[in-house]
């Protein structure tokens, strides 16, 4: 019995045989190697992506650590600053006290020295005054003696002239 | 090019067209080897023009086309495997991109339509898609063969033969059934057999679509007066559209049905029992 439309089982099987060969060949020659390459490239980029993510995570971790360290360092700096300021103020007070004491001592020494000098100067002035006075008195006395003697002599001469 | 040169070129081109047209019409042989009826009947039934297959048997010309397409595709694939694929780069060139898109398209089609089980399906639809597309385009080249009666004919698209369409349709059905069996066992067979009309619809869809293209082309070429300008639209455009549409339709339907039957069926009773036990 003839099959309509010239359907031939023998040729159908030949077509199947041909198609199976083609599909197998295309699988081994094209599909499989291209797919493997695509998967390899995907794996490569996934690896790069995960590596980048790991690096990013470690960078974030490092950043966090650095931030914590910075905070700690800031805190330490703050503590040291407070301590230094306290020490500085203590030292300043101490230094000021020392300076004040020194100044007081200098002033008292200066005062004593000045008084001594003043006394010495006054003594010296007194001696000078005395000597000057003596000199002046001597000079006064000398001048008056000479004048009196001269006056006497003048008077005597005038008397002798008058005949007295 | 100046305006004068352009006019001269146009005039020469028109003259050449008219001379060749006149030559074709004047030398047209009124006695043909076949009438249009015989040609059309042979295009559908392939009962008169047979070709000897290495002297073993007389077969339809489409089978010779199928072997030729397979041979050419395998040679090209081998050349690509040997000379192109080893030079693939992570940043692809144009040809590499084309090959990757080809594989990626069928791979994506299979994976999206059948997410549960798709390893074998993807390979199958890749082979089927390439075969349908290049097999359909093959008729554009008009390779000549001589029938056993000594009449020269141009080789048709493999799938314009109903035997090839039945082979591919039935194989697709078997592939779908294999997916059902692999995922659901006997239940998978039942799910596949539910769509018993599928192999027939798949086969005749392919056959009808490609045969209609062949018939229109045969009709147009039968009258040599229509062999100008019209074949550009009829042959090339229709063939390309057929190739694209039929490739997409068969691979998409196969992957869709495969995905449907290979979906793992979960029984509710077993779940409740295990839940009760837990």
Short mmCIF file of C-alpha atoms in Angstrom, two decimals:
data_model
loop_
_atom_site.label_atom_id
_atom_site.label_comp_id
_atom_site.label_asym_id
_atom_site.label_seq_id
_atom_site.Cartn_x
_atom_site.Cartn_y
_atom_site.Cartn_z
CA UNK A 1 0.00 0.00 0.00
CA UNK A 2 1.45 3.29 -1.12
CA UNK A 3 1.78 6.04 1.46
CA UNK A 4 0.28 9.34 0.29
CA UNK A 5 2.42 12.40 -0.52
CA UNK A 6 5.24 10.10 -1.57
CA UNK A 7 6.28 9.57 2.04
CA UNK A 8 9.16 7.13 2.10
CA UNK A 9 10.31 5.64 5.43
CA UNK A 10 13.65 4.77 3.95
CA UNK A 11 14.28 8.40 3.05
CA UNK A 12 12.95 9.59 6.39
CA UNK A 13 15.55 7.41 8.08
CA UNK A 14 18.22 8.74 5.73
CA UNK A 15 17.22 12.28 6.67
CA UNK A 16 17.37 11.30 10.36
CA UNK A 17 20.78 9.75 9.83
CA UNK A 18 21.97 12.93 8.07
CA UNK A 19 20.56 15.20 10.73
CA UNK A 20 22.05 13.17 13.60
CA UNK A 21 25.47 13.33 11.94
CA UNK A 22 25.09 17.08 11.44
CA UNK A 23 23.95 17.73 15.01
CA UNK A 24 26.72 15.60 16.48
CA UNK A 25 29.33 17.22 14.26
CA UNK A 26 28.12 20.71 15.03
CA UNK A 27 28.10 19.87 18.74
CA UNK A 28 31.69 18.66 18.76
CA UNK A 29 33.07 21.20 16.31
CA UNK A 30 31.18 24.39 17.17
CA UNK A 31 28.74 24.28 20.06
CA UNK A 32 30.89 22.61 22.69
CA UNK A 33 34.16 24.56 22.13
CA UNK A 34 32.37 27.91 21.79
CA UNK A 35 30.30 27.24 24.89
CA UNK A 36 33.38 26.15 26.80
CA UNK A 37 35.13 29.34 25.72
CA UNK A 38 32.14 31.46 26.78
CA UNK A 39 32.06 29.66 30.16
CA UNK A 40 35.82 30.08 30.52
CA UNK A 41 35.51 33.79 29.80
CA UNK A 42 32.55 34.08 32.19
CA UNK A 43 34.59 32.28 34.86
CA UNK A 44 37.52 34.59 34.15
CA UNK A 45 35.39 37.70 34.54
CA UNK A 46 33.57 36.22 37.54
CA UNK A 47 36.97 35.51 39.06
CA UNK A 48 38.07 39.06 38.33
CA UNK A 49 34.82 40.32 39.80
CA UNK A 50 35.15 38.23 42.97
CA UNK A 51 38.83 39.19 43.23
CA UNK A 52 37.88 42.83 42.89
CA UNK A 53 35.13 42.35 45.49
CA UNK A 54 37.60 40.65 47.83
CA UNK A 55 40.04 43.48 47.33
CA UNK A 56 37.26 45.96 47.88
CA UNK A 57 36.24 44.16 51.07
CA UNK A 58 39.82 44.04 52.33
CA UNK A 59 40.24 47.71 51.38
CA UNK A 60 37.07 48.52 53.33
CA UNK A 61 38.37 46.47 56.25
CA UNK A 62 41.70 48.29 56.07
CA UNK A 63 39.87 51.59 55.84
CA UNK A 64 37.85 50.63 58.89
CA UNK A 65 41.00 49.60 60.75
CA UNK A 66 42.75 52.81 59.70
CA UNK A 67 39.72 54.82 60.81
CA UNK A 68 39.71 53.06 64.18
CA UNK A 69 43.45 53.62 64.52
CA UNK A 70 43.01 57.25 63.59
CA UNK A 71 40.25 57.61 66.16
CA UNK A 72 42.45 55.93 68.73
CA UNK A 73 45.38 58.16 67.80
CA UNK A 74 43.15 61.23 67.96
CA UNK A 75 41.99 60.13 71.38
CA UNK A 76 45.58 59.58 72.50
CA UNK A 77 46.59 62.95 71.09
CA UNK A 78 43.70 64.56 72.92
CA UNK A 79 44.67 62.89 76.19
CA UNK A 80 48.31 63.85 75.73
CA UNK A 81 47.31 67.38 74.84
CA UNK A 82 45.24 67.69 78.03
CA UNK A 83 48.09 66.23 80.03
CA UNK A 84 50.61 68.51 78.34
CA UNK A 85 48.42 71.52 78.94
CA UNK A 86 48.14 70.59 82.61
CA UNK A 87 51.88 70.10 82.86
CA UNK A 88 52.47 73.33 81.01
CA UNK A 89 50.19 75.30 83.27
CA UNK A 90 51.82 73.72 86.33
CA UNK A 91 55.23 74.48 84.92
CA UNK A 92 54.17 78.02 84.05
CA UNK A 93 52.90 78.61 87.55
CA UNK A 94 56.09 77.21 88.97
CA UNK A 95 58.24 79.25 86.63
CA UNK A 96 56.22 82.37 87.37
CA UNK A 97 56.62 81.77 91.08
CA UNK A 98 60.35 81.32 90.63
CA UNK A 99 60.52 84.42 88.48
CA UNK A 100 58.50 86.32 91.03
CA UNK A 101 60.83 85.16 93.83
CA UNK A 102 63.84 86.06 91.74
CA UNK A 103 62.36 89.41 90.95
CA UNK A 104 61.56 90.04 94.59
CA UNK A 105 65.08 89.09 95.55
CA UNK A 106 66.52 91.28 92.83
CA UNK A 107 64.38 94.17 93.95
CA UNK A 108 65.33 93.72 97.60
CA UNK A 109 68.99 93.37 96.66
CA UNK A 110 68.74 96.40 94.47
CA UNK A 111 67.08 98.32 97.24
CA UNK A 112 69.78 97.35 99.72
CA UNK A 113 72.48 98.17 97.25
CA UNK A 114 70.84 101.48 96.46
CA UNK A 115 70.55 102.35 100.14
CA UNK A 116 74.18 101.50 100.68
CA UNK A 117 75.23 103.56 97.70
CA UNK A 118 72.98 106.34 98.88
CA UNK A 119 74.58 106.20 102.27
CA UNK A 120 78.04 106.12 100.76
CA UNK A 121 77.19 108.99 98.49
CA UNK A 122 75.75 110.94 101.39
CA UNK A 123 78.87 110.27 103.45
CA UNK A 124 81.03 111.35 100.55
CA UNK A 125 78.89 114.43 100.04
CA UNK A 126 79.14 115.26 103.73
CA UNK A 127 82.92 115.00 103.59
CA UNK A 128 83.00 117.12 100.46
CA UNK A 129 80.75 119.69 102.05
CA UNK A 130 82.97 119.77 105.09
CA UNK A 131 86.11 120.16 103.06
CA UNK A 132 84.52 122.73 100.80
CA UNK A 133 83.26 124.57 103.84
CA UNK A 134 86.67 124.42 105.37
CA UNK A 135 88.23 125.65 102.19
CA UNK A 136 85.66 128.33 101.86
CA UNK A 137 86.13 129.38 105.46
CA UNK A 138 89.83 129.36 105.01
CA UNK A 139 89.53 131.43 101.94
CA UNK A 140 87.16 133.81 103.60
CA UNK A 141 89.38 134.12 106.55
CA UNK A 142 92.43 134.62 104.37
CA UNK A 143 90.77 137.29 102.33
CA UNK A 144 89.50 139.17 105.37
CA UNK A 145 92.88 139.03 107.09
CA UNK A 146 94.59 140.39 104.06
CA UNK A 147 92.01 143.12 103.67
CA UNK A 148 92.27 144.04 107.35
CA UNK A 149 95.98 144.11 107.16
CA UNK A 150 95.86 146.19 104.01
CA UNK A 151 93.31 148.49 105.57
CA UNK A 152 95.51 148.80 108.63
CA UNK A 153 98.40 149.60 106.52
CA UNK A 154 96.43 152.14 104.60
CA UNK A 155 95.13 153.68 107.76
CA UNK A 156 98.62 153.83 109.23
CA UNK A 157 99.98 155.43 106.16
CA UNK A 158 97.24 158.03 106.15
CA UNK A 159 97.88 158.82 109.80
CA UNK A 160 101.51 159.20 109.13
CA UNK A 161 100.75 161.57 106.38
CA UNK A 162 98.56 163.78 108.54
CA UNK A 163 101.13 164.00 111.27
CA UNK A 164 99.35 162.67 113.88
CA UNK B 1 30.95 61.40 -10.99
CA UNK B 2 29.58 64.26 -13.09
CA UNK B 3 25.95 64.55 -14.15
CA UNK B 4 26.83 63.65 -17.76
CA UNK B 5 28.71 60.53 -16.73
CA UNK B 6 25.82 59.50 -14.50
CA UNK B 7 23.33 59.85 -17.39
CA UNK B 8 25.60 57.79 -19.67
CA UNK B 9 25.98 55.05 -17.05
CA UNK B 10 22.21 54.93 -16.53
CA UNK B 11 21.58 54.74 -20.28
CA UNK B 12 24.12 51.90 -20.71
CA UNK B 13 22.57 50.00 -17.80
CA UNK B 14 19.04 50.35 -19.25
CA UNK B 15 20.29 49.28 -22.70
CA UNK B 16 21.91 46.18 -21.21
CA UNK B 17 18.66 45.29 -19.44
CA UNK B 18 16.61 45.73 -22.60
CA UNK B 19 19.06 43.76 -24.77
CA UNK B 20 19.21 40.88 -22.31
CA UNK B 21 15.41 40.89 -21.95
CA UNK B 22 15.00 40.83 -25.73
CA UNK B 23 17.50 37.99 -25.96
CA UNK B 24 15.67 35.96 -23.35
CA UNK B 25 12.29 36.49 -24.97
CA UNK B 26 13.53 35.74 -28.50
CA UNK B 27 15.38 32.59 -27.55
CA UNK B 28 12.67 31.24 -25.27
CA UNK B 29 12.05 27.57 -25.95
CA UNK B 30 8.37 26.93 -26.26
CA UNK B 31 8.81 23.18 -25.74
CA UNK B 32 9.69 22.55 -22.13
CA UNK B 33 10.77 19.33 -20.57
CA UNK B 34 7.93 19.62 -18.05
CA UNK B 35 4.65 21.48 -17.93
CA UNK B 36 3.96 23.81 -15.03
CA UNK B 37 1.58 21.22 -13.62
CA UNK B 38 4.26 18.55 -13.68
CA UNK B 39 6.78 20.93 -12.14
CA UNK B 40 4.44 21.87 -9.30
CA UNK B 41 3.39 18.28 -8.73
CA UNK B 42 7.00 17.18 -8.64
CA UNK B 43 7.88 19.97 -6.22
CA UNK B 44 5.27 18.61 -3.83
CA UNK B 45 5.51 14.87 -4.35
CA UNK B 46 9.02 14.38 -5.76
CA UNK B 47 7.76 11.38 -7.68
CA UNK B 48 9.27 11.98 -11.09
CA UNK B 49 12.66 13.64 -10.61
CA UNK B 50 14.78 11.24 -8.63
CA UNK B 51 18.51 11.29 -8.18
CA UNK B 52 20.68 8.25 -7.81
CA UNK B 53 22.38 8.03 -4.42
CA UNK B 54 25.77 6.54 -5.30
CA UNK B 55 23.97 3.95 -7.35
CA UNK B 56 22.41 2.44 -4.21
CA UNK B 57 18.94 3.86 -4.53
CA UNK B 58 17.00 6.60 -6.21
CA UNK B 59 16.16 9.35 -3.78
CA UNK B 60 14.46 12.72 -3.80
CA UNK B 61 16.68 15.70 -4.70
CA UNK B 62 16.06 17.14 -1.21
CA UNK B 63 17.99 14.25 0.32
CA UNK B 64 20.99 15.13 -1.85
CA UNK B 65 20.50 18.74 -0.71
CA UNK B 66 20.46 17.55 2.90
CA UNK B 67 23.71 15.62 2.49
CA UNK B 68 25.28 18.56 0.65
CA UNK B 69 24.21 21.03 3.35
CA UNK B 70 25.51 18.72 6.06
CA UNK B 71 28.81 18.27 4.24
CA UNK B 72 29.29 22.00 3.68
CA UNK B 73 28.30 22.88 7.26
CA UNK B 74 30.61 20.26 8.74
CA UNK B 75 33.53 21.41 6.58
CA UNK B 76 32.91 25.04 7.58
CA UNK B 77 32.55 23.98 11.23
CA UNK B 78 35.80 22.03 11.05
CA UNK B 79 37.58 25.01 9.51
CA UNK B 80 36.20 27.28 12.23
CA UNK B 81 37.20 24.75 14.89
CA UNK B 82 40.74 24.50 13.56
CA UNK B 83 41.49 28.06 12.51
CA UNK B 84 39.11 30.42 14.31
CA UNK B 85 38.23 29.02 17.73
CA UNK B 86 41.85 28.62 18.91
CA UNK B 87 42.33 32.34 18.24
CA UNK B 88 39.31 33.41 20.28
CA UNK B 89 39.95 36.40 22.52
CA UNK B 90 38.24 37.64 25.65
CA UNK B 91 37.35 40.82 23.77
CA UNK B 92 35.72 39.31 20.68
CA UNK B 93 36.08 40.39 17.09
CA UNK B 94 33.14 40.54 14.67
CA UNK B 95 33.23 36.91 13.52
CA UNK B 96 33.80 35.60 17.03
CA UNK B 97 30.90 37.71 18.21
CA UNK B 98 28.70 36.24 15.46
CA UNK B 99 29.59 32.68 16.47
CA UNK B 100 29.08 33.43 20.15
CA UNK B 101 25.73 35.06 19.40
CA UNK B 102 24.70 32.00 17.36
CA UNK B 103 25.49 29.61 20.20
CA UNK B 104 24.24 32.04 22.84
CA UNK B 105 20.90 32.55 21.06
CA UNK B 106 19.97 28.84 21.02
CA UNK B 107 21.46 28.32 24.45
CA UNK B 108 19.41 31.19 25.86
CA UNK B 109 16.28 30.02 24.05
CA UNK B 110 16.58 26.53 25.52
CA UNK B 111 17.51 27.73 28.99
CA UNK B 112 14.73 30.31 29.22
CA UNK B 113 12.01 27.95 27.96
CA UNK B 114 13.20 24.90 29.85
CA UNK B 115 14.95 26.03 33.01
CA UNK B 116 14.79 22.61 34.75
CA UNK B 117 16.59 20.50 32.20
CA UNK B 118 18.21 21.91 29.09
CA UNK B 119 21.65 20.42 28.40
CA UNK B 120 20.62 18.08 25.59
CA UNK B 121 17.83 20.37 24.45
CA UNK B 122 20.24 23.24 23.78
CA UNK B 123 22.45 21.02 21.63
CA UNK B 124 19.46 19.71 19.73
CA UNK B 125 17.90 23.09 18.97
CA UNK B 126 21.31 24.44 17.98
CA UNK B 127 21.69 21.63 15.42
CA UNK B 128 18.09 21.94 14.25
CA UNK B 129 18.25 25.73 14.00
CA UNK B 130 21.46 25.72 12.00
CA UNK B 131 20.14 22.96 9.75
CA UNK B 132 16.82 24.69 9.03
CA UNK B 133 18.38 28.11 8.48
CA UNK B 134 21.23 27.08 6.23
CA UNK B 135 19.17 24.34 4.57
CA UNK B 136 16.55 26.90 3.58
CA UNK B 137 19.12 29.41 2.38
CA UNK B 138 20.77 26.62 0.40
CA UNK B 139 18.11 26.81 -2.31
CA UNK B 140 19.23 30.36 -3.10
CA UNK B 141 22.51 29.08 -4.49
CA UNK B 142 20.73 27.02 -7.11
CA UNK B 143 23.23 24.14 -7.15
CA UNK B 144 22.54 21.93 -10.11
CA UNK B 145 22.06 18.19 -10.12
CA UNK B 146 21.08 15.74 -12.82
CA UNK B 147 18.15 13.42 -12.31
CA UNK B 148 18.25 9.76 -13.16
CA UNK B 149 16.34 10.70 -16.35
CA UNK B 150 19.09 13.13 -17.31
CA UNK B 151 17.13 16.30 -16.59
CA UNK B 152 19.13 19.05 -14.85
CA UNK B 153 17.40 20.48 -11.81
CA UNK B 154 18.42 22.96 -9.14
CA UNK B 155 18.65 21.37 -5.72
CA UNK B 156 15.77 22.42 -3.43
CA UNK B 157 15.84 23.16 0.29
CA UNK B 158 16.08 19.86 2.22
CA UNK B 159 12.99 20.60 4.27
CA UNK B 160 10.83 21.21 1.22
CA UNK B 161 10.72 17.42 1.05
CA UNK B 162 8.02 16.02 3.28
CA UNK B 163 10.29 13.15 4.30
CA UNK B 164 12.82 15.58 5.76
CA UNK B 165 10.09 17.57 7.49
CA UNK B 166 8.60 14.39 8.98
CA UNK B 167 12.05 13.27 10.12
CA UNK B 168 12.72 16.55 11.88
CA UNK B 169 9.19 16.87 13.31
CA UNK B 170 9.19 13.32 14.68
CA UNK B 171 12.72 13.66 16.04
CA UNK B 172 11.73 16.86 17.80
CA UNK B 173 8.79 15.02 19.32
CA UNK B 174 11.05 12.20 20.47
CA UNK B 175 13.46 14.73 21.99
CA UNK B 176 10.55 16.33 23.85
CA UNK B 177 9.45 12.91 25.05
CA UNK B 178 12.98 12.08 26.19
CA UNK B 179 12.96 15.22 28.31
CA UNK B 180 9.67 14.13 29.88
CA UNK B 181 10.98 10.63 30.61
CA UNK B 182 14.25 11.95 32.05
CA UNK B 183 12.43 14.29 34.41
CA UNK B 184 9.19 12.52 35.26
CA UNK B 185 9.49 8.92 34.07
CA UNK B 186 6.22 7.35 32.93
CA UNK B 187 4.33 10.50 33.85
CA UNK B 188 6.57 12.38 31.38
CA UNK B 189 5.56 9.98 28.60
CA UNK B 190 1.93 10.61 29.44
CA UNK B 191 2.44 14.36 29.39
CA UNK B 192 4.12 14.12 25.98
CA UNK B 193 1.56 11.75 24.50
CA UNK B 194 -1.13 14.21 25.52
CA UNK B 195 0.11 16.40 22.65
CA UNK B 196 -0.02 13.54 20.15
CA UNK B 197 -0.66 15.92 17.25
CA UNK B 198 2.62 17.68 17.83
CA UNK B 199 4.84 15.66 15.44
CA UNK B 200 2.28 16.04 12.67
CA UNK B 201 1.83 19.77 13.24
CA UNK B 202 5.57 20.33 13.49
CA UNK B 203 6.33 18.32 10.38
CA UNK B 204 3.62 19.85 8.22
CA UNK B 205 4.32 23.36 9.46
CA UNK B 206 7.90 23.04 8.28
CA UNK B 207 6.94 21.30 5.09
CA UNK B 208 4.14 23.72 4.24
CA UNK B 209 6.18 26.81 4.93
CA UNK B 210 9.16 25.73 2.89
CA UNK B 211 7.10 24.15 0.15
CA UNK B 212 5.10 27.32 -0.36
CA UNK B 213 8.35 29.21 -0.88
CA UNK B 214 9.54 26.57 -3.29
CA UNK B 215 6.29 26.59 -5.25
CA UNK B 216 6.26 30.37 -5.60
CA UNK B 217 9.88 30.32 -6.73
CA UNK B 218 9.22 27.49 -9.19
CA UNK B 219 6.19 29.32 -10.54
CA UNK B 220 8.14 32.52 -11.03
CA UNK B 221 11.12 30.85 -12.63
CA UNK B 222 8.94 28.75 -14.91
CA UNK B 223 8.11 31.85 -16.92
CA UNK B 224 11.39 33.40 -17.96
CA UNK B 225 9.65 36.71 -18.55
CA UNK B 226 9.19 36.96 -14.78
CA UNK B 227 12.84 36.24 -14.13
CA UNK B 228 13.73 39.94 -13.89
CA UNK B 229 13.51 41.96 -10.69
CA UNK B 230 10.74 39.79 -9.22
CA UNK B 231 13.05 36.94 -8.12
CA UNK B 232 14.97 39.41 -6.00
CA UNK B 233 11.89 39.80 -3.85
CA UNK B 234 10.38 36.38 -4.28
CA UNK B 235 13.45 34.22 -3.98
CA UNK B 236 15.83 36.07 -1.71
CA UNK B 237 13.48 37.92 0.57
CA UNK B 238 10.98 35.09 0.97
CA UNK B 239 13.72 32.52 1.45
CA UNK B 240 15.47 34.60 4.08
CA UNK B 241 12.19 35.21 5.88
CA UNK B 242 11.31 31.53 5.71
CA UNK B 243 14.71 30.59 7.01
CA UNK B 244 14.51 32.94 9.97
CA UNK B 245 10.88 32.30 10.85
CA UNK B 246 10.97 28.52 10.56
CA UNK B 247 14.22 28.29 12.48
CA UNK B 248 12.76 30.34 15.29
CA UNK B 249 9.38 28.60 15.28
CA UNK B 250 10.65 25.02 15.41
CA UNK B 251 13.39 25.65 17.98
CA UNK B 252 11.10 27.75 20.13
CA UNK B 253 8.25 25.21 20.03
CA UNK B 254 10.58 22.32 20.76
CA UNK B 255 12.17 24.08 23.73
CA UNK B 256 8.77 25.26 24.99
CA UNK B 257 7.22 21.77 24.94
CA UNK B 258 10.43 20.26 26.30
CA UNK B 259 10.35 22.71 29.18
CA UNK B 260 6.71 21.91 29.84
CA UNK B 261 7.10 18.13 29.98
CA UNK B 262 10.45 18.20 31.80
CA UNK B 263 9.11 20.31 34.65
CA UNK B 264 9.42 18.16 37.75
CA UNK B 265 5.99 17.33 39.15
CA UNK B 266 5.83 17.56 42.93
CA UNK B 267 3.25 15.40 44.68
CA UNK B 268 1.47 17.12 47.52
CA UNK B 269 0.65 13.91 49.45
CA UNK B 270 4.28 12.93 49.85
CA UNK B 271 5.09 16.37 51.11
CA UNK B 272 2.38 16.27 53.71
CA UNK B 273 3.53 12.81 54.83
CA UNK B 274 7.09 13.94 55.26
CA UNK B 275 5.87 17.05 57.01
CA UNK B 276 3.80 14.90 59.37
CA UNK B 277 6.80 12.65 60.04
CA UNK B 278 8.92 15.70 60.74
#
